[in-house]
mmCIF file of C-alpha atoms in Angstrom:
data_model
loop_
_atom_site.group_PDB
_atom_site.id
_atom_site.type_symbol
_atom_site.label_atom_id
_atom_site.label_comp_id
_atom_site.label_asym_id
_atom_site.label_seq_id
_atom_site.Cartn_x
_atom_site.Cartn_y
_atom_site.Cartn_z
ATOM 1 C CA MET A 29 11.974 -35.331 45.280
ATOM 2 C CA ILE A 30 8.749 -35.643 47.194
ATOM 3 C CA ALA A 31 6.041 -33.164 48.174
ATOM 4 C CA VAL A 32 4.527 -33.491 51.530
ATOM 5 C CA THR A 33 2.262 -31.186 53.647
ATOM 6 C CA ILE A 34 3.174 -30.312 57.093
ATOM 7 C CA ASN A 35 0.880 -28.642 59.777
ATOM 8 C CA GLY A 36 -0.780 -27.253 56.566
ATOM 9 C CA GLU A 37 2.561 -26.168 54.602
ATOM 10 C CA ALA A 38 3.646 -27.542 51.587
ATOM 11 C CA ARG A 39 7.251 -28.420 51.846
ATOM 12 C CA ARG A 40 9.768 -30.512 49.468
ATOM 13 C CA PHE A 41 12.491 -32.728 50.139
ATOM 14 C CA ASP A 42 15.211 -34.057 47.920
ATOM 15 C CA GLY A 43 14.609 -37.795 48.406
ATOM 16 C CA ALA A 44 12.397 -40.456 50.916
ATOM 17 C CA LEU A 45 13.214 -39.463 54.559
ATOM 18 C CA SER A 46 12.224 -40.863 57.827
ATOM 19 C CA VAL A 47 9.866 -39.134 60.330
ATOM 20 C CA ALA A 48 13.237 -39.164 62.545
ATOM 21 C CA GLN A 49 15.213 -37.232 59.677
ATOM 22 C CA LEU A 50 12.543 -35.055 58.870
ATOM 23 C CA LEU A 51 12.351 -34.044 62.715
ATOM 24 C CA ASP A 52 15.818 -33.624 62.587
ATOM 25 C CA GLU A 53 15.617 -31.139 59.346
ATOM 26 C CA LEU A 54 12.399 -29.499 61.357
ATOM 27 C CA LYS A 55 14.991 -28.795 64.415
ATOM 28 C CA LEU A 56 12.652 -30.552 66.718
ATOM 29 C CA THR A 57 14.554 -33.748 67.579
ATOM 30 C CA GLY A 58 14.801 -33.925 71.194
ATOM 31 C CA LYS A 59 11.603 -31.982 71.468
ATOM 32 C CA ARG A 60 8.377 -33.456 73.103
ATOM 33 C CA VAL A 61 5.903 -33.772 70.120
ATOM 34 C CA ALA A 62 3.287 -35.929 68.994
ATOM 35 C CA LEU A 63 2.736 -36.778 65.165
ATOM 36 C CA GLU A 64 0.123 -37.672 62.714
ATOM 37 C CA ARG A 65 0.889 -38.962 59.062
ATOM 38 C CA ASN A 66 -2.384 -39.117 56.731
ATOM 39 C CA GLY A 67 -4.625 -39.267 59.826
ATOM 40 C CA GLU A 68 -2.950 -42.191 61.751
ATOM 41 C CA ILE A 69 -0.499 -41.416 64.853
ATOM 42 C CA VAL A 70 3.199 -42.722 64.422
ATOM 43 C CA PRO A 71 3.970 -43.670 67.947
ATOM 44 C CA ARG A 72 7.430 -42.238 68.921
ATOM 45 C CA SER A 73 9.030 -45.529 68.670
ATOM 46 C CA ARG A 74 8.598 -45.955 64.900
ATOM 47 C CA PHE A 75 9.911 -42.577 64.243
ATOM 48 C CA PRO A 76 13.015 -44.071 62.592
ATOM 49 C CA GLU A 77 11.263 -46.600 60.936
ATOM 50 C CA GLN A 78 8.385 -44.930 58.970
ATOM 51 C CA THR A 79 9.819 -43.144 55.566
ATOM 52 C CA LEU A 80 7.883 -40.098 54.314
ATOM 53 C CA ALA A 81 6.323 -40.577 50.932
ATOM 54 C CA ASP A 82 5.119 -38.138 47.898
ATOM 55 C CA GLY A 83 1.986 -36.448 49.009
ATOM 56 C CA ASP A 84 1.869 -37.433 52.906
ATOM 57 C CA ARG A 85 0.017 -34.912 55.047
ATOM 58 C CA LEU A 86 1.746 -34.738 58.478
ATOM 59 C CA GLU A 87 0.469 -32.945 61.461
ATOM 60 C CA ILE A 88 2.972 -32.470 64.437
ATOM 61 C CA VAL A 89 1.681 -30.977 67.642
ATOM 62 C CA VAL A 90 2.918 -29.851 71.388
ATOM 63 C CA ALA A 91 1.537 -28.995 74.237
ATOM 64 C CA VAL A 92 1.182 -25.084 74.687
ATOM 65 C CA GLY A 93 -0.874 -23.212 77.701
ATOM 66 C CA GLY A 94 -4.544 -23.548 77.985
ATOM 67 C CA GLY A 95 -7.496 -23.796 79.780
ATOM 68 C CA MET B 23 -4.935 -45.371 112.081
ATOM 69 C CA LYS B 24 -2.830 -44.716 109.035
ATOM 70 C CA PRO B 25 -0.661 -41.550 109.145
ATOM 71 C CA ASN B 26 -2.922 -39.973 106.236
ATOM 72 C CA GLU B 27 -6.155 -40.348 107.967
ATOM 73 C CA GLY B 28 -7.897 -37.315 108.649
ATOM 74 C CA ILE B 29 -6.133 -35.579 105.831
ATOM 75 C CA ASP B 30 -8.724 -34.408 103.202
ATOM 76 C CA THR B 31 -7.462 -35.487 99.747
ATOM 77 C CA LEU B 32 -9.161 -35.243 96.260
ATOM 78 C CA THR B 33 -8.895 -38.962 94.288
ATOM 79 C CA ILE B 34 -9.278 -38.891 90.702
ATOM 80 C CA ALA B 35 -9.135 -42.119 88.996
ATOM 81 C CA GLY B 36 -7.507 -43.680 91.688
ATOM 82 C CA LYS B 37 -4.674 -41.103 92.102
ATOM 83 C CA THR B 38 -4.890 -39.071 95.181
ATOM 84 C CA TYR B 39 -4.140 -35.408 95.267
ATOM 85 C CA LEU B 40 -3.734 -33.000 98.065
ATOM 86 C CA SER B 41 -4.950 -30.165 96.076
ATOM 87 C CA ARG B 42 -8.183 -29.385 94.719
ATOM 88 C CA LEU B 43 -7.515 -26.285 92.803
ATOM 89 C CA LEU B 44 -6.865 -27.204 89.192
ATOM 90 C CA VAL B 45 -5.489 -24.445 86.676
ATOM 91 C CA GLY B 46 -5.080 -24.025 83.304
ATOM 92 C CA THR B 47 -2.004 -22.464 81.650
ATOM 93 C CA GLY B 48 -3.484 -20.396 79.176
ATOM 94 C CA LYS B 49 -3.477 -16.502 78.799
ATOM 95 C CA TYR B 50 -0.370 -15.408 80.844
ATOM 96 C CA ARG B 51 1.890 -12.796 79.968
ATOM 97 C CA ASP B 52 5.010 -15.657 79.866
ATOM 98 C CA PHE B 53 6.412 -18.702 80.791
ATOM 99 C CA ALA B 54 7.891 -17.103 83.589
ATOM 100 C CA GLU B 55 4.552 -15.940 85.052
ATOM 101 C CA THR B 56 2.784 -19.182 84.225
ATOM 102 C CA ARG B 57 5.121 -21.192 86.416
ATOM 103 C CA ALA B 58 4.757 -18.470 88.929
ATOM 104 C CA ALA B 59 1.058 -18.278 89.235
ATOM 105 C CA VAL B 60 0.785 -22.033 89.213
ATOM 106 C CA GLU B 61 3.591 -22.493 91.967
ATOM 107 C CA ALA B 62 1.552 -19.730 93.963
ATOM 108 C CA SER B 63 -1.974 -21.691 93.541
ATOM 109 C CA GLY B 64 -0.219 -24.997 94.848
ATOM 110 C CA ALA B 65 -2.419 -26.776 92.208
ATOM 111 C CA GLN B 66 -0.803 -30.509 91.040
ATOM 112 C CA ILE B 67 -3.021 -30.820 87.885
ATOM 113 C CA VAL B 68 -2.419 -28.395 85.326
ATOM 114 C CA THR B 69 -4.496 -27.918 81.806
ATOM 115 C CA VAL B 70 -2.835 -27.586 78.627
ATOM 116 C CA ALA B 71 -4.172 -27.541 74.835
ATOM 117 C CA ILE B 72 -2.838 -29.433 71.977
ATOM 118 C CA ARG B 73 -2.035 -27.398 69.006
ATOM 119 C CA ARG B 74 0.436 -27.668 65.639
ATOM 120 C CA THR B 75 3.983 -26.680 66.618
ATOM 121 C CA ASN B 76 5.633 -23.576 64.937
ATOM 122 C CA ILE B 77 7.987 -25.026 62.391
ATOM 123 C CA GLY B 78 11.129 -23.312 62.272
ATOM 124 C CA GLN B 79 10.943 -21.493 65.496
ATOM 125 C CA ASN B 80 13.885 -21.339 67.513
ATOM 126 C CA PRO B 81 14.999 -24.656 68.834
ATOM 127 C CA ASN B 82 16.292 -23.373 72.324
ATOM 128 C CA GLU B 83 13.364 -21.650 73.211
ATOM 129 C CA PRO B 84 11.664 -23.568 76.267
ATOM 130 C CA SER B 85 8.443 -25.436 75.855
ATOM 131 C CA LEU B 86 5.545 -25.169 78.043
ATOM 132 C CA LEU B 87 6.332 -28.972 79.339
ATOM 133 C CA GLU B 88 9.686 -28.095 80.305
ATOM 134 C CA VAL B 89 8.636 -24.910 82.492
ATOM 135 C CA LEU B 90 5.748 -27.377 83.935
ATOM 136 C CA PRO B 91 7.462 -30.795 83.540
ATOM 137 C CA PRO B 92 5.035 -33.800 83.632
ATOM 138 C CA SER B 93 7.537 -35.186 86.267
ATOM 139 C CA LYS B 94 6.045 -32.458 88.738
ATOM 140 C CA TYR B 95 2.641 -32.142 87.386
ATOM 141 C CA THR B 96 -0.069 -34.010 86.653
ATOM 142 C CA ILE B 97 -0.641 -32.542 82.698
ATOM 143 C CA LEU B 98 -4.267 -32.697 81.773
ATOM 144 C CA PRO B 99 -4.284 -32.310 77.824
ATOM 145 C CA ASN B 100 -7.569 -30.420 76.896
ATOM 146 C CA THR B 101 -9.784 -30.501 73.920
ATOM 147 C CA ALA B 102 -10.191 -26.554 73.589
ATOM 148 C CA GLY B 103 -11.021 -25.263 70.160
ATOM 149 C CA CYS B 104 -12.852 -28.633 68.842
ATOM 150 C CA TYR B 105 -16.329 -28.340 67.711
ATOM 151 C CA ASN B 106 -17.264 -32.074 67.203
ATOM 152 C CA ALA B 107 -16.510 -35.339 68.956
ATOM 153 C CA ALA B 108 -14.110 -36.260 65.907
ATOM 154 C CA ASP B 109 -11.793 -33.411 66.332
ATOM 155 C CA ALA B 110 -11.933 -33.941 70.437
ATOM 156 C CA VAL B 111 -11.254 -37.878 70.279
ATOM 157 C CA ARG B 112 -8.291 -36.964 67.483
ATOM 158 C CA THR B 113 -7.058 -34.319 70.037
ATOM 159 C CA LEU B 114 -7.047 -36.679 72.832
ATOM 160 C CA ARG B 115 -4.962 -39.764 70.981
ATOM 161 C CA LEU B 116 -2.310 -37.249 70.059
ATOM 162 C CA ALA B 117 -2.083 -36.044 73.553
ATOM 163 C CA ARG B 118 -1.849 -39.444 75.154
ATOM 164 C CA GLU B 119 1.224 -40.042 72.702
ATOM 165 C CA LEU B 120 2.332 -36.780 73.276
ATOM 166 C CA LEU B 121 2.338 -37.845 77.450
ATOM 167 C CA ASP B 122 3.616 -41.340 76.825
ATOM 168 C CA GLY B 123 0.432 -42.861 77.287
ATOM 169 C CA HIS B 124 -0.916 -41.279 80.502
ATOM 170 C CA ASP B 125 -4.339 -40.949 79.879
ATOM 171 C CA LEU B 126 -6.203 -38.791 82.109
ATOM 172 C CA VAL B 127 -7.685 -36.080 79.869
ATOM 173 C CA LYS B 128 -10.200 -33.470 79.449
ATOM 174 C CA LEU B 129 -12.847 -33.265 77.351
ATOM 175 C CA GLU B 130 -14.812 -30.337 76.206
ATOM 176 C CA VAL B 131 -16.542 -29.925 72.765
ATOM 177 C CA LEU B 132 -17.866 -26.372 72.385
ATOM 178 C CA GLY B 133 -20.842 -25.501 70.322
ATOM 179 C CA ASP B 134 -20.195 -22.030 69.581
ATOM 180 C CA PRO B 135 -17.216 -19.677 69.346
ATOM 181 C CA ALA B 136 -18.952 -16.582 70.681
ATOM 182 C CA THR B 137 -20.061 -17.736 74.173
ATOM 183 C CA LEU B 138 -18.128 -21.373 73.925
ATOM 184 C CA TYR B 139 -21.192 -23.067 75.468
ATOM 185 C CA PRO B 140 -20.393 -26.987 75.313
ATOM 186 C CA ASN B 141 -21.975 -28.657 72.917
ATOM 187 C CA MET B 142 -23.897 -31.719 75.168
ATOM 188 C CA ALA B 143 -24.616 -33.810 71.973
ATOM 189 C CA GLU B 144 -20.734 -34.149 70.826
ATOM 190 C CA THR B 145 -19.602 -34.488 74.488
ATOM 191 C CA LEU B 146 -21.577 -37.318 74.890
ATOM 192 C CA SER B 147 -20.747 -39.098 71.749
ATOM 193 C CA ALA B 148 -16.850 -37.874 72.482
ATOM 194 C CA ALA B 149 -17.174 -39.139 75.785
ATOM 195 C CA GLU B 150 -18.181 -42.715 74.814
ATOM 196 C CA THR B 151 -15.570 -42.971 72.415
ATOM 197 C CA LEU B 152 -12.972 -42.063 74.418
ATOM 198 C CA VAL B 153 -13.693 -44.245 77.540
ATOM 199 C CA LYS B 154 -14.170 -47.362 75.219
ATOM 200 C CA ASP B 155 -10.787 -46.328 74.251
ATOM 201 C CA GLY B 156 -9.339 -46.431 77.312
ATOM 202 C CA PHE B 157 -9.406 -43.017 78.244
ATOM 203 C CA LYS B 158 -10.088 -41.356 81.844
ATOM 204 C CA VAL B 159 -12.220 -38.465 80.905
ATOM 205 C CA MET B 160 -12.978 -35.677 83.371
ATOM 206 C CA VAL B 161 -15.796 -33.736 81.256
ATOM 207 C CA TYR B 162 -16.585 -30.107 80.981
ATOM 208 C CA CYS B 163 -20.279 -29.809 80.995
ATOM 209 C CA SER B 164 -23.361 -27.869 80.952
ATOM 210 C CA ASP B 165 -24.828 -27.240 84.717
ATOM 211 C CA ASP B 166 -28.007 -30.134 83.562
ATOM 212 C CA PRO B 167 -28.695 -32.745 86.103
ATOM 213 C CA ILE B 168 -29.236 -35.274 83.534
ATOM 214 C CA ALA B 169 -26.454 -34.801 80.996
ATOM 215 C CA ALA B 170 -24.225 -34.905 83.920
ATOM 216 C CA ALA B 171 -25.569 -38.081 85.148
ATOM 217 C CA ARG B 172 -25.324 -39.680 81.918
ATOM 218 C CA LEU B 173 -21.554 -38.834 81.394
ATOM 219 C CA GLU B 174 -20.956 -40.403 85.007
ATOM 220 C CA GLN B 175 -22.879 -43.306 83.588
ATOM 221 C CA ILE B 176 -20.615 -43.412 80.313
ATOM 222 C CA GLY B 177 -17.852 -43.904 82.717
ATOM 223 C CA CYS B 178 -16.543 -40.482 83.031
ATOM 224 C CA VAL B 179 -14.006 -40.181 86.111
ATOM 225 C CA ALA B 180 -15.035 -36.897 86.818
ATOM 226 C CA VAL B 181 -17.652 -34.287 85.646
ATOM 227 C CA MET B 182 -17.103 -30.505 85.478
ATOM 228 C CA PRO B 183 -19.976 -28.249 84.929
ATOM 229 C CA LEU B 184 -19.566 -24.769 84.489
ATOM 230 C CA ALA B 185 -20.343 -22.014 86.734
ATOM 231 C CA SER B 186 -20.615 -19.441 84.144
ATOM 232 C CA LEU B 187 -19.135 -19.300 80.628
ATOM 233 C CA ILE B 188 -15.852 -19.723 79.962
ATOM 234 C CA GLY B 189 -13.666 -16.643 80.328
ATOM 235 C CA SER B 190 -16.536 -14.928 81.721
ATOM 236 C CA GLY B 191 -15.721 -14.511 85.717
ATOM 237 C CA MET B 192 -19.472 -14.315 86.193
ATOM 238 C CA GLY B 193 -19.207 -16.839 89.254
ATOM 239 C CA ILE B 194 -21.981 -19.364 89.721
ATOM 240 C CA LEU B 195 -24.878 -18.727 87.798
ATOM 241 C CA ASN B 196 -26.909 -22.008 88.821
ATOM 242 C CA PRO B 197 -25.968 -23.179 92.785
ATOM 243 C CA TRP B 198 -29.175 -25.119 92.925
ATOM 244 C CA ASN B 199 -28.179 -27.138 89.619
ATOM 245 C CA LEU B 200 -24.821 -27.637 91.126
ATOM 246 C CA SER B 201 -26.221 -28.811 94.093
ATOM 247 C CA ILE B 202 -28.265 -31.116 92.228
ATOM 248 C CA ILE B 203 -25.348 -32.465 90.580
ATOM 249 C CA ILE B 204 -23.411 -32.898 93.453
ATOM 250 C CA ALA B 205 -25.992 -34.911 95.292
ATOM 251 C CA ASN B 206 -26.260 -37.352 92.248
ATOM 252 C CA ALA B 207 -22.579 -37.767 91.399
ATOM 253 C CA ARG B 208 -20.975 -40.864 92.588
ATOM 254 C CA VAL B 209 -17.591 -39.262 90.511
ATOM 255 C CA PRO B 210 -15.866 -36.339 91.869
ATOM 256 C CA VAL B 211 -17.591 -32.911 91.152
ATOM 257 C CA LEU B 212 -15.615 -30.045 90.032
ATOM 258 C CA VAL B 213 -16.779 -26.375 88.539
ATOM 259 C CA ASP B 214 -14.622 -25.268 85.677
ATOM 260 C CA ALA B 215 -15.478 -22.606 83.806
ATOM 261 C CA GLY B 216 -16.343 -18.904 85.055
ATOM 262 C CA VAL B 217 -15.021 -18.539 88.110
ATOM 263 C CA GLY B 218 -13.915 -14.697 88.557
ATOM 264 C CA THR B 219 -12.460 -14.160 91.940
ATOM 265 C CA ALA B 220 -11.858 -16.153 95.323
ATOM 266 C CA SER B 221 -15.283 -16.244 96.838
ATOM 267 C CA ASP B 222 -16.502 -18.208 93.847
ATOM 268 C CA ALA B 223 -14.304 -20.434 94.548
ATOM 269 C CA ALA B 224 -15.134 -20.964 97.962
ATOM 270 C CA ILE B 225 -18.442 -20.871 96.928
ATOM 271 C CA ALA B 226 -17.883 -23.780 94.864
ATOM 272 C CA MET B 227 -16.387 -25.731 97.828
ATOM 273 C CA GLU B 228 -19.272 -24.551 99.959
ATOM 274 C CA LEU B 229 -21.550 -26.056 97.852
ATOM 275 C CA GLY B 230 -19.647 -29.547 97.952
ATOM 276 C CA CYS B 231 -17.776 -29.229 95.159
ATOM 277 C CA ASP B 232 -14.529 -31.962 95.246
ATOM 278 C CA GLY B 233 -12.721 -29.250 93.127
ATOM 279 C CA VAL B 234 -12.098 -26.083 91.029
ATOM 280 C CA LEU B 235 -10.822 -25.641 87.636
ATOM 281 C CA MET B 236 -9.648 -21.920 86.796
ATOM 282 C CA ASN B 237 -7.718 -20.440 84.470
ATOM 283 C CA THR B 238 -8.764 -16.944 83.367
ATOM 284 C CA ALA B 239 -9.554 -15.783 86.812
ATOM 285 C CA ILE B 240 -5.901 -16.273 87.744
ATOM 286 C CA ALA B 241 -4.197 -15.387 84.454
ATOM 287 C CA GLN B 242 -6.254 -11.889 84.000
ATOM 288 C CA ALA B 243 -6.512 -11.062 87.403
ATOM 289 C CA GLY B 244 -4.495 -7.520 87.821
ATOM 290 C CA ASN B 245 -1.644 -9.245 89.903
ATOM 291 C CA PRO B 246 -1.802 -13.400 88.826
ATOM 292 C CA VAL B 247 0.520 -14.466 91.374
ATOM 293 C CA LEU B 248 -1.655 -12.532 94.379
ATOM 294 C CA MET B 249 -4.897 -14.143 93.033
ATOM 295 C CA ALA B 250 -3.398 -17.963 92.595
ATOM 296 C CA SER B 251 -2.412 -17.452 96.233
ATOM 297 C CA ALA B 252 -6.026 -16.083 97.012
ATOM 298 C CA MET B 253 -7.958 -18.848 95.283
ATOM 299 C CA LYS B 254 -5.397 -21.497 97.098
ATOM 300 C CA LYS B 255 -6.454 -20.049 100.185
ATOM 301 C CA ALA B 256 -10.204 -20.017 99.085
ATOM 302 C CA VAL B 257 -10.576 -23.603 97.773
ATOM 303 C CA GLU B 258 -9.152 -24.409 100.998
ATOM 304 C CA ALA B 259 -11.584 -22.072 103.233
ATOM 305 C CA GLY B 260 -14.494 -23.290 100.998
ATOM 306 C CA ARG B 261 -13.431 -26.767 101.549
ATOM 307 C CA GLU B 262 -12.862 -27.102 105.428
ATOM 308 C CA ALA B 263 -16.446 -24.716 105.795
ATOM 309 C CA PHE B 264 -18.126 -27.716 103.588
ATOM 310 C CA ARG B 265 -16.749 -30.192 105.898
ATOM 311 C CA ALA B 266 -17.644 -28.554 109.034
ATOM 312 C CA GLY B 267 -21.263 -28.379 108.599
ATOM 313 C CA ARG B 268 -22.372 -24.491 108.101
ATOM 314 C CA MET B 269 -24.945 -23.374 110.442
ATOM 315 C CA PRO B 270 -28.556 -23.255 108.988
ATOM 316 C CA LYS B 271 -29.966 -20.006 107.562
ATOM 317 C CA LYS B 272 -33.243 -18.819 108.873
ATOM 318 C CA LEU B 273 -35.234 -15.766 108.285
ATOM 319 C CA TYR B 274 -34.708 -14.450 111.925
ATOM 320 C CA SER B 275 -33.906 -16.776 115.053
ATOM 321 C CA ALA B 276 -34.411 -14.698 118.253
ATOM 322 C CA SER B 277 -31.043 -16.259 119.334
ATOM 323 C CA PRO B 278 -28.437 -14.106 120.219
ATOM 324 C CA SER B 279 -24.931 -14.952 120.921
ATOM 325 C CA SER B 280 -24.770 -13.574 124.060
ATOM 326 C CA PRO B 281 -26.692 -14.633 127.680
ATOM 327 C CA THR B 282 -29.878 -13.027 128.231
ATOM 328 C CA GLY B 283 -29.390 -13.391 132.051
ATOM 329 C CA GLY B 284 -27.629 -11.127 134.193
ATOM 330 C CA MET B 285 -28.533 -7.816 132.249
ATOM 331 C CA LEU B 286 -27.877 -4.561 134.122
ATOM 332 C CA GLY B 287 -30.765 -3.225 136.205
ATOM 333 C CA SER B 288 -32.349 -0.110 135.546
ATOM 334 C CA SER B 289 -30.222 3.162 136.802
ATOM 335 C CA LYS B 290 -33.464 5.411 137.478
ATOM 336 C CA ALA B 291 -35.059 5.148 140.774
ATOM 337 C CA ALA B 292 -37.794 3.603 141.210
#
């Protein structure tokens, strides 16, 4: 069981999962996102190999309307 | 003569554009209106903001970049909502990753949530960091000619002084400062913030700006698509007037446009 924070919200997962698997869980696969893990950007190419750890803080961002 | 010679184009960071009108994508009613307004404006460069994704939203909902694809538009991520250099830098690094390495960005660091006036100290600091990190920075700034020159010196690819406060629609409040900035700059100068209606955009171009960036003026017009069309024409008209070279202003001229000779004689008997 790992507890992580995603965009400020606490989440729990049964076991360690990769970033790619997390995005799948969140229905974000195929969507254009950028992801920061504990303050460091995770390049898209590394999504399948980066494994989340207990206590990780993630920010997942997208482009939205703005001036 | 090359085929494009004589066509007036805008060059930013080595890339050439036909449109001198840049538009934001915020404050629209929905994506349909966003797309229609952007198309009517003829803009090729559109700004976007970077925000946390809504976890758990409907995966079939379209996203902004599906409506305005990077294949068709130059997407310019901004740092709206950032109040210090560190946040702005962090935001743009994420944006660069989001846009597959595209590094043309809009930097804005605000000083105050009420007026949204830029914090120039933080802006200068962020600009230095970003330029060193390889970004091509178009920087939103106050209409301070010294700050604008410093931003260019740091290596920003365009300086973007405000006409008036973001979202205020007050138009160009200080054409004199703007003129000084334009005279001193060797990078493009684009008015960004405060444009309210078409004549504001035309005036900016008549002053010699290389382009105009606006969002609220279009999005909060009664008819955004119609206003977008007006703005497209205004930027083109102002630019042509600038290139044509206006006549001088005089207090009076005693120089009518009609001939002074050949006037009708008096009708009364001598």
